[in-house]
Short mmCIF file of C-alpha atoms in Angstrom, two decimals:
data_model
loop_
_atom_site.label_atom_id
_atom_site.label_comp_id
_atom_site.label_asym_id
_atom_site.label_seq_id
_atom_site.Cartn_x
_atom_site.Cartn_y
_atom_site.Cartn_z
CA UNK A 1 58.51 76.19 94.91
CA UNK A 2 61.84 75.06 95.97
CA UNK A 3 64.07 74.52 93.47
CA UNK A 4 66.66 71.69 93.96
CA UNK A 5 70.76 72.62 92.96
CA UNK A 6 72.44 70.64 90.86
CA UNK A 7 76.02 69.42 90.47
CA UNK A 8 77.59 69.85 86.75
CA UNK A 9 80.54 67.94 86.28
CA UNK A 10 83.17 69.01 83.43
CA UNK A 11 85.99 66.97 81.92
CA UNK A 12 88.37 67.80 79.54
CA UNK A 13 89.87 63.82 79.62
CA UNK A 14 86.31 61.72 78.86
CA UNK A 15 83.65 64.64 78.38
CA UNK A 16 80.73 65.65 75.63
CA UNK A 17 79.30 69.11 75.70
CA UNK A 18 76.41 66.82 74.08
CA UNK A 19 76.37 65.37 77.60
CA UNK A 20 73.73 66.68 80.46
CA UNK A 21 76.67 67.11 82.41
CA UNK A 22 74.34 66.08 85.52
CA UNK A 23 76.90 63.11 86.62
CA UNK A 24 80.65 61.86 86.61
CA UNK A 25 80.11 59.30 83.49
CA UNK A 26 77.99 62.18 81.68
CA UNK A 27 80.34 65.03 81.87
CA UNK A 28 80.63 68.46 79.61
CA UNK A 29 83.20 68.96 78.07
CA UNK A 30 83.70 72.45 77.78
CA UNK A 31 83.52 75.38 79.81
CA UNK A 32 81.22 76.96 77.70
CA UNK A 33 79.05 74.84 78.25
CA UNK A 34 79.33 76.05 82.18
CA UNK A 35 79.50 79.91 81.10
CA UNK A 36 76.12 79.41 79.65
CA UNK A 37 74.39 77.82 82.17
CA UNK A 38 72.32 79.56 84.68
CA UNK A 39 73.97 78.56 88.37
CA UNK A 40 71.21 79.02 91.00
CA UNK A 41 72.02 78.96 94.58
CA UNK A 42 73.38 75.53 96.09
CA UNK A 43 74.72 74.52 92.20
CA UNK A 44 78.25 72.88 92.19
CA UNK A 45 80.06 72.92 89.34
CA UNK A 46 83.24 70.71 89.55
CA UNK A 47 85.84 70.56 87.15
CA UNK A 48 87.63 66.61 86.47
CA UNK A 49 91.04 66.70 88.32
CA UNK A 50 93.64 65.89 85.18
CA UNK A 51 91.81 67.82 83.15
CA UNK A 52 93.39 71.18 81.06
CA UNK A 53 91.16 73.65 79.53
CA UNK A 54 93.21 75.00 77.05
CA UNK A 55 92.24 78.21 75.61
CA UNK A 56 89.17 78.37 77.74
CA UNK A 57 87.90 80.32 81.07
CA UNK A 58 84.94 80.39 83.41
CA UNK A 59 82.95 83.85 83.61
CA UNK A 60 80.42 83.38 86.12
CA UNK A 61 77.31 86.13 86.87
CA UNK A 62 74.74 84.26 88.97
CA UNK A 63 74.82 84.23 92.60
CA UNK A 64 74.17 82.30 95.25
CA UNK A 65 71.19 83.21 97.97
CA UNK A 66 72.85 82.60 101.87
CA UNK A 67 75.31 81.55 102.79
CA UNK A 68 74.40 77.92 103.17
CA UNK A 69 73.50 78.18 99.43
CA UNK A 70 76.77 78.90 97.85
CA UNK A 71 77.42 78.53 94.61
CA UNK A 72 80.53 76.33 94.58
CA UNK A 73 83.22 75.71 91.99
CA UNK A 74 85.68 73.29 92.69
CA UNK A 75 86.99 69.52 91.29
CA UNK A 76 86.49 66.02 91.59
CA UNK A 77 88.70 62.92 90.98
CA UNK A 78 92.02 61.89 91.44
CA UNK A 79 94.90 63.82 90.23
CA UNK A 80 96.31 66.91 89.62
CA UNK A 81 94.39 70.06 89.86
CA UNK A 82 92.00 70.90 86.65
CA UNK A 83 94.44 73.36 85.33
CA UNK A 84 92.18 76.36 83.17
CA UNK A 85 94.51 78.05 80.63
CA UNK A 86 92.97 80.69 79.59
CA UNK A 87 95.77 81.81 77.10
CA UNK A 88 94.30 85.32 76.40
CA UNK A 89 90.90 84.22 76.31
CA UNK A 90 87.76 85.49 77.91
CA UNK A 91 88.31 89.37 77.21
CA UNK A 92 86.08 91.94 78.39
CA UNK A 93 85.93 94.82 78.99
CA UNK A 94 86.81 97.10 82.04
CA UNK A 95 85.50 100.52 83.43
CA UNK A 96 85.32 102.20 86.94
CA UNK A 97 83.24 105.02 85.45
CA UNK A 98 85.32 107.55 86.35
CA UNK A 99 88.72 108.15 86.87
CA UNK A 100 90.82 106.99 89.25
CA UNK A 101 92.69 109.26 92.36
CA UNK A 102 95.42 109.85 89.90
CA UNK A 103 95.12 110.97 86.24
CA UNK A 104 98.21 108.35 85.43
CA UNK A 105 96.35 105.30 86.29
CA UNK A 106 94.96 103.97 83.40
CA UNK A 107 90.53 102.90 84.43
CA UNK A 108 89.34 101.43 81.37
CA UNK A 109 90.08 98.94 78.90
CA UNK A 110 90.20 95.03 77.59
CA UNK A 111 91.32 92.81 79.89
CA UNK A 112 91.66 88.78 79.83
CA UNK A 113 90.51 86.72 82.81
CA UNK A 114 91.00 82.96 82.93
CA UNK A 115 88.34 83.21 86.01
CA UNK A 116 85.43 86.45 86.13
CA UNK A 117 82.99 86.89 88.95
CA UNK A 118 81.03 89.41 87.84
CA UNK A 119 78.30 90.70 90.10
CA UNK A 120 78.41 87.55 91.77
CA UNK A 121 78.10 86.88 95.85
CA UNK A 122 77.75 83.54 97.95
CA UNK A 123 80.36 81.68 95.83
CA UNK A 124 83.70 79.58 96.71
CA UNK A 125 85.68 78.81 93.98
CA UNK A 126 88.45 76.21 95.38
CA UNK A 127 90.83 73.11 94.28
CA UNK A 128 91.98 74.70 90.50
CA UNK A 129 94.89 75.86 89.11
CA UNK A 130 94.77 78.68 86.91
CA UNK A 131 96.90 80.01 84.24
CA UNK A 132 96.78 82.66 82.07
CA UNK A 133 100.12 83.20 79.67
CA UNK A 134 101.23 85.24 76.89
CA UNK A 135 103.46 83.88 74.42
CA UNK A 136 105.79 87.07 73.82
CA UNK A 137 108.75 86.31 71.96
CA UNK A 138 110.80 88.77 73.00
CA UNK A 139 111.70 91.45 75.76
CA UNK A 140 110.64 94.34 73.97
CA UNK A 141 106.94 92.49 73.20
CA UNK A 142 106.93 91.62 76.96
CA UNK A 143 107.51 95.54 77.98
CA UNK A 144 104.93 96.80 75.73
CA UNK A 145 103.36 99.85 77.08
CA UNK A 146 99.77 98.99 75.97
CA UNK A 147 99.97 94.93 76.54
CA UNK A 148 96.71 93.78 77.40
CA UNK A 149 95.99 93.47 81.38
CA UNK A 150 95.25 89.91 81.97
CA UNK A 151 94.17 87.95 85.22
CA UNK A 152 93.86 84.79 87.10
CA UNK A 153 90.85 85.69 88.83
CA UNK A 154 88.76 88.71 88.10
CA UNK A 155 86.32 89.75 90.67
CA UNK A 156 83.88 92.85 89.88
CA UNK A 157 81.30 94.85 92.08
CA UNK A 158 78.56 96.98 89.42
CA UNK A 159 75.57 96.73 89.49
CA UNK A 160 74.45 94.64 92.59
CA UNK A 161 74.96 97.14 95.51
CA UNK A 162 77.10 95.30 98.56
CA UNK A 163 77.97 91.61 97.40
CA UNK A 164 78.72 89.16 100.09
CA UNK A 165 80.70 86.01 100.86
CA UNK A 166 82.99 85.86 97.95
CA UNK A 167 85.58 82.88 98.67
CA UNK A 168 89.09 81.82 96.98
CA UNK A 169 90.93 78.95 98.89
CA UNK A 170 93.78 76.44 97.47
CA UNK A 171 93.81 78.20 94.26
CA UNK A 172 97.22 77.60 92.64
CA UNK A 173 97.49 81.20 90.02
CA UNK A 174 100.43 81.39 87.96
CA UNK A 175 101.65 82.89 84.87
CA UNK A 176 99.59 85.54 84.34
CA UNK A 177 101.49 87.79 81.72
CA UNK A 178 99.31 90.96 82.35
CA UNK A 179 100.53 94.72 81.95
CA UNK A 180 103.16 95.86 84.33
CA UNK A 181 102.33 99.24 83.78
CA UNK A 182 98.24 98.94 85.09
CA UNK A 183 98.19 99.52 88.41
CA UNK A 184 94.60 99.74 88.99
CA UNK A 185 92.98 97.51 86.02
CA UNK A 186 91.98 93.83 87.20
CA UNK A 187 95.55 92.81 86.42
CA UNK A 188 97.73 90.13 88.10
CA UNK A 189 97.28 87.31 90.42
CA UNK A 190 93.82 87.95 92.14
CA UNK A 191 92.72 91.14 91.84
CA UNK A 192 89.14 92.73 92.99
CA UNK A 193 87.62 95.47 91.77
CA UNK A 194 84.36 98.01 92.36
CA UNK A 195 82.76 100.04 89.38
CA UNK A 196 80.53 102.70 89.25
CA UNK A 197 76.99 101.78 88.72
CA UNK A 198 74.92 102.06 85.69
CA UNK A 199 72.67 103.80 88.26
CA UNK A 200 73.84 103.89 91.81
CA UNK A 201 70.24 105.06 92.93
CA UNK A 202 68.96 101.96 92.10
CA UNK A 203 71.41 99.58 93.44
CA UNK A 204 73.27 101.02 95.93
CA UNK A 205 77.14 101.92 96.24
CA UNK A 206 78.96 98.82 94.65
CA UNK A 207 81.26 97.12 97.46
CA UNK A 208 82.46 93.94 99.27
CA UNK A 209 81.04 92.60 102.51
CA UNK A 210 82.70 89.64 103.02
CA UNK A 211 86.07 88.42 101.12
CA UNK A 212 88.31 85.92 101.84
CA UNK A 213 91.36 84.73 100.26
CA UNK A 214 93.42 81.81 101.96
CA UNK A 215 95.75 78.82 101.14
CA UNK A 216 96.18 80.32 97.62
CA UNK A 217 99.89 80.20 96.11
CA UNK A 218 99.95 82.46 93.46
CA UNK A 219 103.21 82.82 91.47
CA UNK A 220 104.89 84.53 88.37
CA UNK A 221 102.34 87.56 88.28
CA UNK A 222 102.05 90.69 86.28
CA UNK A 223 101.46 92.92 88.04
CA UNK A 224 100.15 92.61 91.35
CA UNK A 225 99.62 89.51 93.51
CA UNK A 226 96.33 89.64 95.71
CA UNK A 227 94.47 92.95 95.28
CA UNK A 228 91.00 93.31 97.19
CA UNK A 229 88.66 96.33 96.86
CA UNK A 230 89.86 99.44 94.61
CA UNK A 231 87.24 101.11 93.61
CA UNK A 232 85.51 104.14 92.17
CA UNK A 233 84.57 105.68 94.82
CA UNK A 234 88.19 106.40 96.08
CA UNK A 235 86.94 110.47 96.00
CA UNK A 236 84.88 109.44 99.42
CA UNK A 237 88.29 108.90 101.58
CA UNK A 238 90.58 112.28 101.17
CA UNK A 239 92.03 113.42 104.11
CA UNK A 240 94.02 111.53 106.67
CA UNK A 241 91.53 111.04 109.35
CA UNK A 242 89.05 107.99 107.76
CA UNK A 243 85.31 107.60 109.60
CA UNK A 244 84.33 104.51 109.93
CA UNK A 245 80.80 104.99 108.49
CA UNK A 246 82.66 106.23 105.18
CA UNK A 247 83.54 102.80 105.00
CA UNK A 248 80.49 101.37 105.41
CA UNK A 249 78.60 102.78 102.76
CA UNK A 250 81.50 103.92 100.41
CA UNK A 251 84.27 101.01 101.54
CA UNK A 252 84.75 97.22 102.08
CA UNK A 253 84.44 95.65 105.45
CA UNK A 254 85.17 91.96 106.48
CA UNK A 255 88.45 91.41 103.99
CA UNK A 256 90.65 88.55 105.27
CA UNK A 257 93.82 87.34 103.48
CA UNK A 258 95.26 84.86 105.19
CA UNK A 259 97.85 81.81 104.24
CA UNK A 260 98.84 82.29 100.72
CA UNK A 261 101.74 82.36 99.29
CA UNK A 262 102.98 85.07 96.94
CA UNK A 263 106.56 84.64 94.89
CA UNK A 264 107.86 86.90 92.04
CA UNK A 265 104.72 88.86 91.26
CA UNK A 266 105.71 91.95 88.90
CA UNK A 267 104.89 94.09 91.13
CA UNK A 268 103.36 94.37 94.63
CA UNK A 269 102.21 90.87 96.85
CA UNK A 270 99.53 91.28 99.02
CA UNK A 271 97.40 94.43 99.24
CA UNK A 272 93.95 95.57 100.70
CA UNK A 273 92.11 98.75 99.80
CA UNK A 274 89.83 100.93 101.04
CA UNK A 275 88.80 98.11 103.56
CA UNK A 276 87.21 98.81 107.22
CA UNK A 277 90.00 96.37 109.88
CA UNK A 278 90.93 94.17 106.74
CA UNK A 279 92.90 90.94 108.32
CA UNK A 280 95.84 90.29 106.41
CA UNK A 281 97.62 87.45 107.99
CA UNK A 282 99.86 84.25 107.61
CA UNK A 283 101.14 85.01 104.12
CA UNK A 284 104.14 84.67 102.62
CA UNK A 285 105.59 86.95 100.07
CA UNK A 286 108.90 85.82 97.95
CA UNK A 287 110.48 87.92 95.56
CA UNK A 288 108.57 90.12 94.45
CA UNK A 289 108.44 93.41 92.99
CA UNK A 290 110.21 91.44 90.09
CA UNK A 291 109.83 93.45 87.61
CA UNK A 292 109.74 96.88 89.01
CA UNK A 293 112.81 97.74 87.23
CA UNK A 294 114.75 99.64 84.12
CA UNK A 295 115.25 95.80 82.29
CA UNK A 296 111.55 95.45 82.50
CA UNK A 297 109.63 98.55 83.49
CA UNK A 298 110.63 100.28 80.79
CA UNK A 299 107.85 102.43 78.91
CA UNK A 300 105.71 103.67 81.30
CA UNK A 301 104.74 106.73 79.35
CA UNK A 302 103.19 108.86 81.55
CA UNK A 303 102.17 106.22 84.40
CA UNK A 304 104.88 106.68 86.22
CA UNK A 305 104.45 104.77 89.26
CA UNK A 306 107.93 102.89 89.25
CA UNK A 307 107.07 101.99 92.96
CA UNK A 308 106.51 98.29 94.96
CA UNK A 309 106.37 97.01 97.85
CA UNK A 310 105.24 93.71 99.12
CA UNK A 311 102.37 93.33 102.04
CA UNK A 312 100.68 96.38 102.80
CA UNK A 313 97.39 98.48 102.83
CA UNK A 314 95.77 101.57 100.75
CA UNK A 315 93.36 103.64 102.28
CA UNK A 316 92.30 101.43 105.15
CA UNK A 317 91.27 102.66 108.69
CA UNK A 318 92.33 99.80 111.29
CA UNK A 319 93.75 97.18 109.11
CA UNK A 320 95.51 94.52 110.78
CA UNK A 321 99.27 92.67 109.63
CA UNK A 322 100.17 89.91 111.51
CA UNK A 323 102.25 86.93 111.45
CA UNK A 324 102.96 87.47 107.64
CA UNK A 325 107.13 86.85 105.94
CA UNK A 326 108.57 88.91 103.53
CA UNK A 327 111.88 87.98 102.05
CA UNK A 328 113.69 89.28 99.06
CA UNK A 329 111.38 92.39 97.83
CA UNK A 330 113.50 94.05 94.78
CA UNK A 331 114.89 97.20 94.85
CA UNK A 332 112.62 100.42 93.59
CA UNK A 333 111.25 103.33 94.67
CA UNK A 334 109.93 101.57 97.34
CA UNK A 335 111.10 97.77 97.49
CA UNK A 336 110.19 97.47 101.83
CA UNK A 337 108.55 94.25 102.91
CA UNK A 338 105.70 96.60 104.51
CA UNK A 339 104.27 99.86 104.05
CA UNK A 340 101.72 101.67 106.33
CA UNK A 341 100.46 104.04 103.20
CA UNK A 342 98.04 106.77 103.63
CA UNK A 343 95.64 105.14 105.68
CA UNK A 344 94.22 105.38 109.30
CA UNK A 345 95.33 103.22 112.57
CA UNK A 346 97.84 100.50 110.59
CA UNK A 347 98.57 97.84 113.04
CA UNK A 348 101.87 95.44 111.93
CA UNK A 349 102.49 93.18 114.85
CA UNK A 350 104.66 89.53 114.64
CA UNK A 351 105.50 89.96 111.19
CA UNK A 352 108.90 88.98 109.80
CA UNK A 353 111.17 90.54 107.17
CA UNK A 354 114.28 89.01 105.75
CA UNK A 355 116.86 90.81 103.13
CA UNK A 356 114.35 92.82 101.61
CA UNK A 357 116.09 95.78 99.61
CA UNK A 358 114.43 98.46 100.32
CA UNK A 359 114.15 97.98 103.63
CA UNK A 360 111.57 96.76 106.71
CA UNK A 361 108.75 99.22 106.28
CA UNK A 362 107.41 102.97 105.14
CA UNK A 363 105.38 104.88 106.78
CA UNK A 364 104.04 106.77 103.77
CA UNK A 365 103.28 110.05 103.16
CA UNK A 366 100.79 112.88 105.04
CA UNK A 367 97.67 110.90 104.67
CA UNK A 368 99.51 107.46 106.83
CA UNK A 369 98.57 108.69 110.28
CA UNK A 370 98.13 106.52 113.68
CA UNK A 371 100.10 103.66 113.08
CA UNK A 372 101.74 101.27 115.07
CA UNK A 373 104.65 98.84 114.06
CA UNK A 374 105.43 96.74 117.32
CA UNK A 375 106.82 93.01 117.95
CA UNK A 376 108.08 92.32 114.95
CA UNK A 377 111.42 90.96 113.66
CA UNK A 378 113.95 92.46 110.72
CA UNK A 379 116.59 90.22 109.69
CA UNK A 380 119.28 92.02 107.32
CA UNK A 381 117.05 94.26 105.65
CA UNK A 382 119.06 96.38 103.69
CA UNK A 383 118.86 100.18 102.07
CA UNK A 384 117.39 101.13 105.37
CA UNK A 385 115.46 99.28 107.77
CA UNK A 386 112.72 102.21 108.76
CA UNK A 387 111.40 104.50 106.02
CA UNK A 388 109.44 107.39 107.82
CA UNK A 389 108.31 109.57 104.56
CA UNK A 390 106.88 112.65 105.30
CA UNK A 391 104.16 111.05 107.94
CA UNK A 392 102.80 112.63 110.72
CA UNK A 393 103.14 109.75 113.23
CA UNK A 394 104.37 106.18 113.90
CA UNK A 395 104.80 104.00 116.84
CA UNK A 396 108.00 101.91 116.46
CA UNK A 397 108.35 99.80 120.02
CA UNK A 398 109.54 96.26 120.80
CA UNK A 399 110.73 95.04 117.16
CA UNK A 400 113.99 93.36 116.93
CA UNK A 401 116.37 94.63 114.34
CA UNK A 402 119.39 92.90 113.22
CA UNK A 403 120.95 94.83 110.93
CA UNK A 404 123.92 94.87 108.52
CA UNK A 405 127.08 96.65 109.00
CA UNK A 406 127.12 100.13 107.02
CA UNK A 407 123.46 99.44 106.49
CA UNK A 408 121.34 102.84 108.44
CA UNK A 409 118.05 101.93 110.62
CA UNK A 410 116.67 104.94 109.12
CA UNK A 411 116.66 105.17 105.05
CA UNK A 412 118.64 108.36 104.14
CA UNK A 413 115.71 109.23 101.19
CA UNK A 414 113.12 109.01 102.97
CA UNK A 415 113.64 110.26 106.80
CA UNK A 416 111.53 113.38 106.81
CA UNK A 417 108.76 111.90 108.63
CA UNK A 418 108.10 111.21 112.18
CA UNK A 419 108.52 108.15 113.72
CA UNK A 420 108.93 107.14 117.99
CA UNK A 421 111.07 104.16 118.87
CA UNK A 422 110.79 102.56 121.89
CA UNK A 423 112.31 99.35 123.39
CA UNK A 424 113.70 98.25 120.49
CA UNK A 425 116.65 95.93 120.20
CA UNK A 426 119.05 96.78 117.42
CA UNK A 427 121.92 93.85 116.90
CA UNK A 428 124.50 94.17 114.32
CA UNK A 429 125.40 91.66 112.05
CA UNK A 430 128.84 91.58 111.28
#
């Protein structure tokens, strides 16, 4: 038997959650009355543009079959985007299973989602702006060490092995008052995460296969913009040199980022992890690392981790920058528009940096090995354009670098790594 999808429509202007919710003049309400619905592959559910769910979210769990049987989430009407304001709503609760590569990074805990996909594959989610605010009333309250992590959209791999063709596109994310602090908890912007199994024998290694995020502009983040892929089974990729079949059954493959727009997230923009060639391209990121500093970042307890930078990979073999702008990155630890960071093969080619304070880009540490950082353009990056720290390698050839007077191509704190220039052209500005 074939069972035939249906379209739910959901206003928050002219809907009844008494409604079937099976037409445009019938609408819910509510998105309860969406959260307790079983979706079944093909389903739409489309939210009434105008409308603002106040104090409400959308935690989804069913999935979709192929791929020409999506589950899709997305709005109808004429308007503004359905705005969801989730407010500090839809809390649950978060735990890799084990810890995480450091013992600072905090693993478990509540967090509040205004969107959750949990165990869910074969789903778009499109057209919606999401919000997800706290109302702190002062600094102190918004520097809290143990503020709850919140996000705009939650994405979680458990208990379902690989999941597959997971899709966020013209998703307008902002406000999302999370916890500085939280690295690693599904905290910020968009941020996509991979637990440990209730039993792994069963289901397989939880992962991604298949992730794209495009045309999103997220903005005013805590703490991270776009995340994709941390997960607990960061023990399987010690070691500089990364396998490729590590990533296959340990990893995430197929990862493309491509045309958003990041601006003053908290902490770092635009970031893939533990992803096999990850595309990251076309994206903007605008002032960010906002908050990585002593007015804001200022109980970190034993976290540590007073470090930022703006469009760059963790633990990747192969992954691919291109075409991306990064202007304005604050000053930290860190605080470069890019950072090759212990991962395998890095490619950044036709990128563009602009006044970012830290500098261009880092080459990070003994694990960032094979990288290659060519045809792209620095424009009065300042601290230091080039941060080689401690890294075996890096291939620096045909950039152009137009940098300040006074201002060193190398950064003087972090030089002790190796780095090869070739055919550059260095201009100084005056």
């Amino acid at each position: 038997m074939i069972m035939k999808s249906k379209t739910y429509y959901v206003s928050a202007l002219t809907g009844s959650d008494s409604n079937d919710g099976l037409t445009p003049s019938f609408p819910f309400k509510s998105l309860d009355k969406i959260n307790e619905t079983p979706l079944n592959p093909g389903d739409k559910v489309l939210l009434e543009k105008g409308s603002v769910f106040k104090n409400q979210y959308l935690h989804i769990k069913n999935c979709g079959d192929f791929e020409k049987d999506e589950i899709e989430i997305s709005s109808y009407g004429e308007g503004a985007m359905p705005r969801i304001e989730a407010d500090g709503t839809g809390v649950w609760y978060q735990d890799y299973g084990d810890e995480l590569d450091s013992p600072v990074h905090v693993y478990k805990g509540n967090v509040s989602s205004a969107v959750l996909l949990y165990d869910t594959e074969n789903i778009v989610i499109s057209n919606i702006e999401i919000t997800n605010a706290d109302d702190v009333k002062d600094g102190e309250e918004y520097s809290a060490p143990h503020k709850m992590d919140r996000t705009g959209v939650a994405v979680v791999s458990r208990n379902r092995g690989t999941l597959h063709n997971i899709t966020l596109t013209n998703l307008y994310i902002h406000d999302i008052n999370g916890n500085v602090y939280n690295k690693h908890m599904n905290n910020g912007g968009i941020y996509m995460t991979a637990f440990k199994p209730d039993n792994e024998d069963i289901t397989g290694v939880a992962r991604y296969d298949g992730v794209t995020v495009e045309d999103c502009f997220v903005r005013n983040v805590s703490r991270w913009g776009v995340a994709v892929g941390y997960t607990y089974c960061h023990s399987k990729f010690t070691g500089a040199e990364l396998n490729e079949d590590i990533f296959k059954r340990y990893g995430n493959e197929n990862i493309f980022m491509r045309n958003n727009y990041v601006k003053s997230a908290g902490g770092d923009a635009i970031t893939p992890m533990y992803a096999l060639t990850p595309i990251v391209e076309h994206n903007t990121a605008d002032s960010c690392a906002a908050e990585i500093n002593d007015r804001i970042y200022r109980y970190p307890e034993n976290r540590m981790g007073k470090v930022a930078a703006a469009v760059w990979p963790w633990k990747c073999k192969n992954a691919v920058f291109r075409y991306n702008e990064v202007t304005d990155t604050r000053l930290n630890q860190d605080g470069m528009a890019y950072d090759a960071d212990s991962g395998d093969g890095t490619l950044y080619a036709y990128n563009y940096s602009r006044q970012n304070e830290g500098g261009c880009v880092m080459f990070c540490l003994e694990e960032a090995i094979h990288n290659t950082f060519k045809n792209n353009v620095s424009y009065d990056d300042l601290g230091g354009v080039l941060s080689p720290a401690g890294n075996p390698d890096a291939y620096v050839v045909c950039n152009e670098f137009y940098v300040r007077k006074g201002v060193p191509l190398i950064r003087e704190s972090m030089c002790d790594g190796n780095i090869t220039l070739k055919d550059n052209k260095i201009t100084i500005l005056e």
